[in-house]
PDB file of C-alpha atoms in Angstrom:
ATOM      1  CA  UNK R   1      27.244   8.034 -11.281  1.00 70.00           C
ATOM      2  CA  UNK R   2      26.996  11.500  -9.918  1.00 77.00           C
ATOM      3  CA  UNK R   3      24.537  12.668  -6.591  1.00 78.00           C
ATOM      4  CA  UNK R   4      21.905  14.125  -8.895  1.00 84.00           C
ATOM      5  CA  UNK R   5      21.282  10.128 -10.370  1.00 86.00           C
ATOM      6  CA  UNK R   6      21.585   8.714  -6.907  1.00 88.00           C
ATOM      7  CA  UNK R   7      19.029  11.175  -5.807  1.00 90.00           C
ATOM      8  CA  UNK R   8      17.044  10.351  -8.833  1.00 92.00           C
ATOM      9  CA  UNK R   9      17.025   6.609  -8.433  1.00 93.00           C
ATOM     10  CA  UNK R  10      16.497   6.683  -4.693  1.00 94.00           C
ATOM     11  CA  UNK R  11      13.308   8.955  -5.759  1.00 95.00           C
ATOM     12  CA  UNK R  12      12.332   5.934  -8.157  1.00 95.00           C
ATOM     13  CA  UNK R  13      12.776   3.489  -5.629  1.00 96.00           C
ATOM     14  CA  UNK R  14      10.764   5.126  -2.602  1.00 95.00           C
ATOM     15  CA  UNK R  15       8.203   5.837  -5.285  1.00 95.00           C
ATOM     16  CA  UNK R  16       7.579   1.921  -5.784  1.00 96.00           C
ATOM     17  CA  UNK R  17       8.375   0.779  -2.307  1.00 96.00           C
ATOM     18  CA  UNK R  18       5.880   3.686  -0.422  1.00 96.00           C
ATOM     19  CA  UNK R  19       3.370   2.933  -3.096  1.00 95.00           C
ATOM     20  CA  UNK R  20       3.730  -0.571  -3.003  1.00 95.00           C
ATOM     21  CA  UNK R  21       3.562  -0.668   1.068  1.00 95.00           C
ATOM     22  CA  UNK R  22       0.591   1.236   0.750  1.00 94.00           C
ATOM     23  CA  UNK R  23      -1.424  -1.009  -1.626  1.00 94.00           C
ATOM     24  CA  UNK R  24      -0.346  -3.807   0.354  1.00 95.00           C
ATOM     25  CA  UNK R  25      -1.717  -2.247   3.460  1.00 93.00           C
ATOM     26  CA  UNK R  26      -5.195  -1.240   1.606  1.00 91.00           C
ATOM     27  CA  UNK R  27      -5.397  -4.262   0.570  1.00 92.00           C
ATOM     28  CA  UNK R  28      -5.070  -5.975   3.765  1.00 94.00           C
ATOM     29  CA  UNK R  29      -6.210  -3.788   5.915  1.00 91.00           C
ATOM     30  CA  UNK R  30      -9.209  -2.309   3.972  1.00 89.00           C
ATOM     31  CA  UNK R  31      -9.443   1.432   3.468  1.00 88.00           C
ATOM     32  CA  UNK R  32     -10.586   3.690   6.187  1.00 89.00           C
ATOM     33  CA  UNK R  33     -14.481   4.170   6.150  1.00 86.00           C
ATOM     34  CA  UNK R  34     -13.771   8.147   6.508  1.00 89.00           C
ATOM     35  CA  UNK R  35     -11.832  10.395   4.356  1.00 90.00           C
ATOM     36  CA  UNK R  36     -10.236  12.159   7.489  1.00 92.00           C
ATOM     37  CA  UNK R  37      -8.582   8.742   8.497  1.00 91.00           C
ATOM     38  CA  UNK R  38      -7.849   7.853   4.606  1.00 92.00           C
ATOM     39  CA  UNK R  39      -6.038  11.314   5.097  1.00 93.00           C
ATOM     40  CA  UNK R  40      -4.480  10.720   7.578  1.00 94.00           C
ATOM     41  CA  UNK R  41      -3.079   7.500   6.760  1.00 94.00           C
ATOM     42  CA  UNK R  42      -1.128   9.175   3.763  1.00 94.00           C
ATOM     43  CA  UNK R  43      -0.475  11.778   5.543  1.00 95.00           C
ATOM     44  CA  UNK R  44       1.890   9.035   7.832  1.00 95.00           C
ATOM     45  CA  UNK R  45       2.690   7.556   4.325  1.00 95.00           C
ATOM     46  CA  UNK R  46       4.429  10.634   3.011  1.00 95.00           C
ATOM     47  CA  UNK R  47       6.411  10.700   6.281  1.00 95.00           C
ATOM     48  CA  UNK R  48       7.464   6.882   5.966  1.00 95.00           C
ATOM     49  CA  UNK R  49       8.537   8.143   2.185  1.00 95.00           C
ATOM     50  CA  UNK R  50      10.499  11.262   3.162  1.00 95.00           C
ATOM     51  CA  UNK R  51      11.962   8.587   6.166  1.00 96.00           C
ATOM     52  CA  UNK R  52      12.813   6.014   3.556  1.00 96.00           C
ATOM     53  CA  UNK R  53      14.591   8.723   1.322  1.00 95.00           C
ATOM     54  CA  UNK R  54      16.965   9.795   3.314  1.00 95.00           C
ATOM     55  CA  UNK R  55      17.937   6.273   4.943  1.00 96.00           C
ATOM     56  CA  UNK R  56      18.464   5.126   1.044  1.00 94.00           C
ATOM     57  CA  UNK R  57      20.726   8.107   0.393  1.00 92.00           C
ATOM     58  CA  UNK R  58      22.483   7.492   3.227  1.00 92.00           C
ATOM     59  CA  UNK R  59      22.965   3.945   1.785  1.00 93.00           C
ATOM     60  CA  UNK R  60      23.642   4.856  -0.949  1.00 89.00           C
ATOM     61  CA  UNK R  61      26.618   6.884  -0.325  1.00 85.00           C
ATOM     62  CA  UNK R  62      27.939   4.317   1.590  1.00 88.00           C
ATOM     63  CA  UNK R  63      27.576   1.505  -0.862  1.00 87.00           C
ATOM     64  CA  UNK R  64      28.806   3.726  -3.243  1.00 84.00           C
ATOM     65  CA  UNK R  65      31.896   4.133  -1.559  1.00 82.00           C
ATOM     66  CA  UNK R  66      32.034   0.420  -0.671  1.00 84.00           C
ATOM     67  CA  UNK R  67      31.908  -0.668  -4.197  1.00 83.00           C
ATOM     68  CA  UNK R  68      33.911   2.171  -5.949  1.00 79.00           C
ATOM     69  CA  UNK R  69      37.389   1.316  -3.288  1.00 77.00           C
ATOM     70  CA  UNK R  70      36.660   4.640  -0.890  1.00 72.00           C
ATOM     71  CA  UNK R  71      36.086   7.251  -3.653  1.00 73.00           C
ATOM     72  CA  UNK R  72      33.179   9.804  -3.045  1.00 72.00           C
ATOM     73  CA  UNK R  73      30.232  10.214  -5.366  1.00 71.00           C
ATOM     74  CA  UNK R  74      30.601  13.551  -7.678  1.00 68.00           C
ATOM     75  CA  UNK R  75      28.397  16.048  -6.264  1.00 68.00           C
ATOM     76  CA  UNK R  76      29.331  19.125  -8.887  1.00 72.00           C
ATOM     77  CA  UNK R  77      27.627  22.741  -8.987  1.00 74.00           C
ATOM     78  CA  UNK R  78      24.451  22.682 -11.076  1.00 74.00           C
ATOM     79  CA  UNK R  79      25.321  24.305 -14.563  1.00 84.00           C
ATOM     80  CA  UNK R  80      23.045  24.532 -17.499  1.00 89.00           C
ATOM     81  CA  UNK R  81      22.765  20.816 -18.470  1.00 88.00           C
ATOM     82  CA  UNK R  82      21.475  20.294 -15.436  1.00 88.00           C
ATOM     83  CA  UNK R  83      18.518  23.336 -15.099  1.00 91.00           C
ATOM     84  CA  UNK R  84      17.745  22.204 -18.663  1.00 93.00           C
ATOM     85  CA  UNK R  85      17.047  18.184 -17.347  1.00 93.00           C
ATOM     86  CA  UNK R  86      15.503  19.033 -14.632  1.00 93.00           C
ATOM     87  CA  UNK R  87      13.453  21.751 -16.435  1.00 95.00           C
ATOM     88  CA  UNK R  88      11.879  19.483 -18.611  1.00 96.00           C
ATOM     89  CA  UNK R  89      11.833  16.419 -16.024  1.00 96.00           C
ATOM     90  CA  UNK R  90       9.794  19.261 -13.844  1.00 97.00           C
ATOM     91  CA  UNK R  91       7.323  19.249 -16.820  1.00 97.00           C
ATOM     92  CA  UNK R  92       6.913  16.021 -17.629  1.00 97.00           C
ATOM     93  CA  UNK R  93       6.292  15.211 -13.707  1.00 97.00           C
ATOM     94  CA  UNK R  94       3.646  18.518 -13.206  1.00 97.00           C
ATOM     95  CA  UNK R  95       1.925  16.810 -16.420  1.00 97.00           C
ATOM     96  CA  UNK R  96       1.032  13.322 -14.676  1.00 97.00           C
ATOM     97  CA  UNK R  97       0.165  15.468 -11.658  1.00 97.00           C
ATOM     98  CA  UNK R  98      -2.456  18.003 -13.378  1.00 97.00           C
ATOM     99  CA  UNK R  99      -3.318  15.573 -15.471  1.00 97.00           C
ATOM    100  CA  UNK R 100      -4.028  12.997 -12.603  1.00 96.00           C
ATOM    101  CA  UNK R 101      -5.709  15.885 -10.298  1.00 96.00           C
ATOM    102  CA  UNK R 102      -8.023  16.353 -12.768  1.00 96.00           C
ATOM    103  CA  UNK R 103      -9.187  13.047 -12.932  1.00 94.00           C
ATOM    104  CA  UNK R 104      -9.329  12.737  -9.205  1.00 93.00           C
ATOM    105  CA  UNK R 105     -11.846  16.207  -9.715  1.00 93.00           C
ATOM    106  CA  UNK R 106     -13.646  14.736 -11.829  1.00 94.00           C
ATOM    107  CA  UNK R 107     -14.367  11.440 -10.060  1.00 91.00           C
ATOM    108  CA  UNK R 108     -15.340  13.519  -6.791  1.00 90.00           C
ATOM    109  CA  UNK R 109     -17.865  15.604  -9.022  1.00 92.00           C
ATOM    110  CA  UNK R 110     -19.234  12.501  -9.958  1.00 92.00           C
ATOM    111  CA  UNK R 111     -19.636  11.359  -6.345  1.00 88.00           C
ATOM    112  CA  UNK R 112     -17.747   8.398  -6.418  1.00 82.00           C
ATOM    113  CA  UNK R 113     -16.424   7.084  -3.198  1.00 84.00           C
ATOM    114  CA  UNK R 114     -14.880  10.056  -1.096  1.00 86.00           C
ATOM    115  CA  UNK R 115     -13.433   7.715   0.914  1.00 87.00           C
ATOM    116  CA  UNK R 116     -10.546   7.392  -2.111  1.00 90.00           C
ATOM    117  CA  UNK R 117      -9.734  10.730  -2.834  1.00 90.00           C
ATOM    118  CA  UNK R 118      -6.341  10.277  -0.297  1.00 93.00           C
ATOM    119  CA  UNK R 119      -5.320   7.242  -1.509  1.00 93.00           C
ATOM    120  CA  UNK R 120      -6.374   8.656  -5.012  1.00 93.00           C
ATOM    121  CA  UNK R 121      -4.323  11.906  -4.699  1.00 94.00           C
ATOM    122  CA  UNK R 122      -1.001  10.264  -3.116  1.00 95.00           C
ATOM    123  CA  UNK R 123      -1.184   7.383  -5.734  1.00 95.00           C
ATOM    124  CA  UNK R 124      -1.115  10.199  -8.425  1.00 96.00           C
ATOM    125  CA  UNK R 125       1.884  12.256  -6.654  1.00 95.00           C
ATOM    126  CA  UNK R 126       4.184   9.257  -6.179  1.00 96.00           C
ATOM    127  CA  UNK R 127       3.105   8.752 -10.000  1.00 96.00           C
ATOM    128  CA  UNK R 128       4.240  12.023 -10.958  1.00 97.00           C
ATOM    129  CA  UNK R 129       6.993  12.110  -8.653  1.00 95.00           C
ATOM    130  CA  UNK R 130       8.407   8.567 -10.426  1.00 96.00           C
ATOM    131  CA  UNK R 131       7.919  10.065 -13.231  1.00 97.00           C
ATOM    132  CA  UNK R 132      10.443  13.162 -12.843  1.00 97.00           C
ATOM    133  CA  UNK R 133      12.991  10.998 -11.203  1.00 96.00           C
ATOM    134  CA  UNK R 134      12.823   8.676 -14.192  1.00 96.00           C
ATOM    135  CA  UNK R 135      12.618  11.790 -16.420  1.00 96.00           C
ATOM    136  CA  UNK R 136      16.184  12.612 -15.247  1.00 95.00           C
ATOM    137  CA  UNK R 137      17.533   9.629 -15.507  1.00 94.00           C
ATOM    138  CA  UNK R 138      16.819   9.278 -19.054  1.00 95.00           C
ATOM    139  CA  UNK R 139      17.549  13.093 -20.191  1.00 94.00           C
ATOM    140  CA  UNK R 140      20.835  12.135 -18.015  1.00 90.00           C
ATOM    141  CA  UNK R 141      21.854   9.486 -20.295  1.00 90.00           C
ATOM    142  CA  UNK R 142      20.442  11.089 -23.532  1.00 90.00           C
ATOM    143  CA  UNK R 143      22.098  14.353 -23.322  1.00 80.00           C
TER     144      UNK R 143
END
């Protein structure tokens, strides 16, 4: 396993947890009656996920190490391979994002429930975000 597929799962993996947390919370909680406090509750969200990222790489590494007897996880210079992965991970991620934008457009033009359009908008960006990470793994193993 090299850094670049540690990042990538740990982007998986905060992708589900964060968006899992906050359906869980909707859910229980209810949504906020307001956009501004829908807002701002994903705005806390994306801090919780940026949080969670960088506790599970620091895990990572250290299970890593743990389970591979003290060796350090191959973190080499980017060559072409990789600007070609993550080149067409980047497009296959910025496709679920305009893709989902759009929708979200749509549905406010329509006037559906404003109240939403956060929840809406981060739910689409973890999507999109999954979606790279998972994009890379698979061009990873492919190529």
């Amino acid at each position: 396993m090299t850094h670049k597929e540690l990042e990538a799962w740990v982007m998986v993996l905060s992708a589900v947890v964060i968006s899992g947390w906050v359906w869980w919370d909707a859910t229980r909680n209810g949504v906020p009656a307001d956009v501004s406090g829908a807002a701002w509750k994903m705005v806390w969200a994306i801090g919780y996920s940026i949080l969670f990222n960088i506790i599970a790489m620091i895990v990572g590494h250290i299970l890593f190490g743990i389970f591979t007897g003290g060796r350090e996880l191959a973190d080499e210079k980017a060559d072409e391979r990789d600007r070609l992965i993550n080149g067409r991970a980047m497009r296959n991620g910025y496709f679920v994002l305009s893709i989902g934008v759009l929708g979200v457009l749509v549905w406010q033009g329509l006037g559906l429930s404003a109240e939403l359009g956060p929840y809406a908008l981060f739910g689409i960006s973890m999507l999109a975000g999954g979606i790279y990470a998972l994009s890379q793994l698979v061009y990873y193993r492919i190529s």
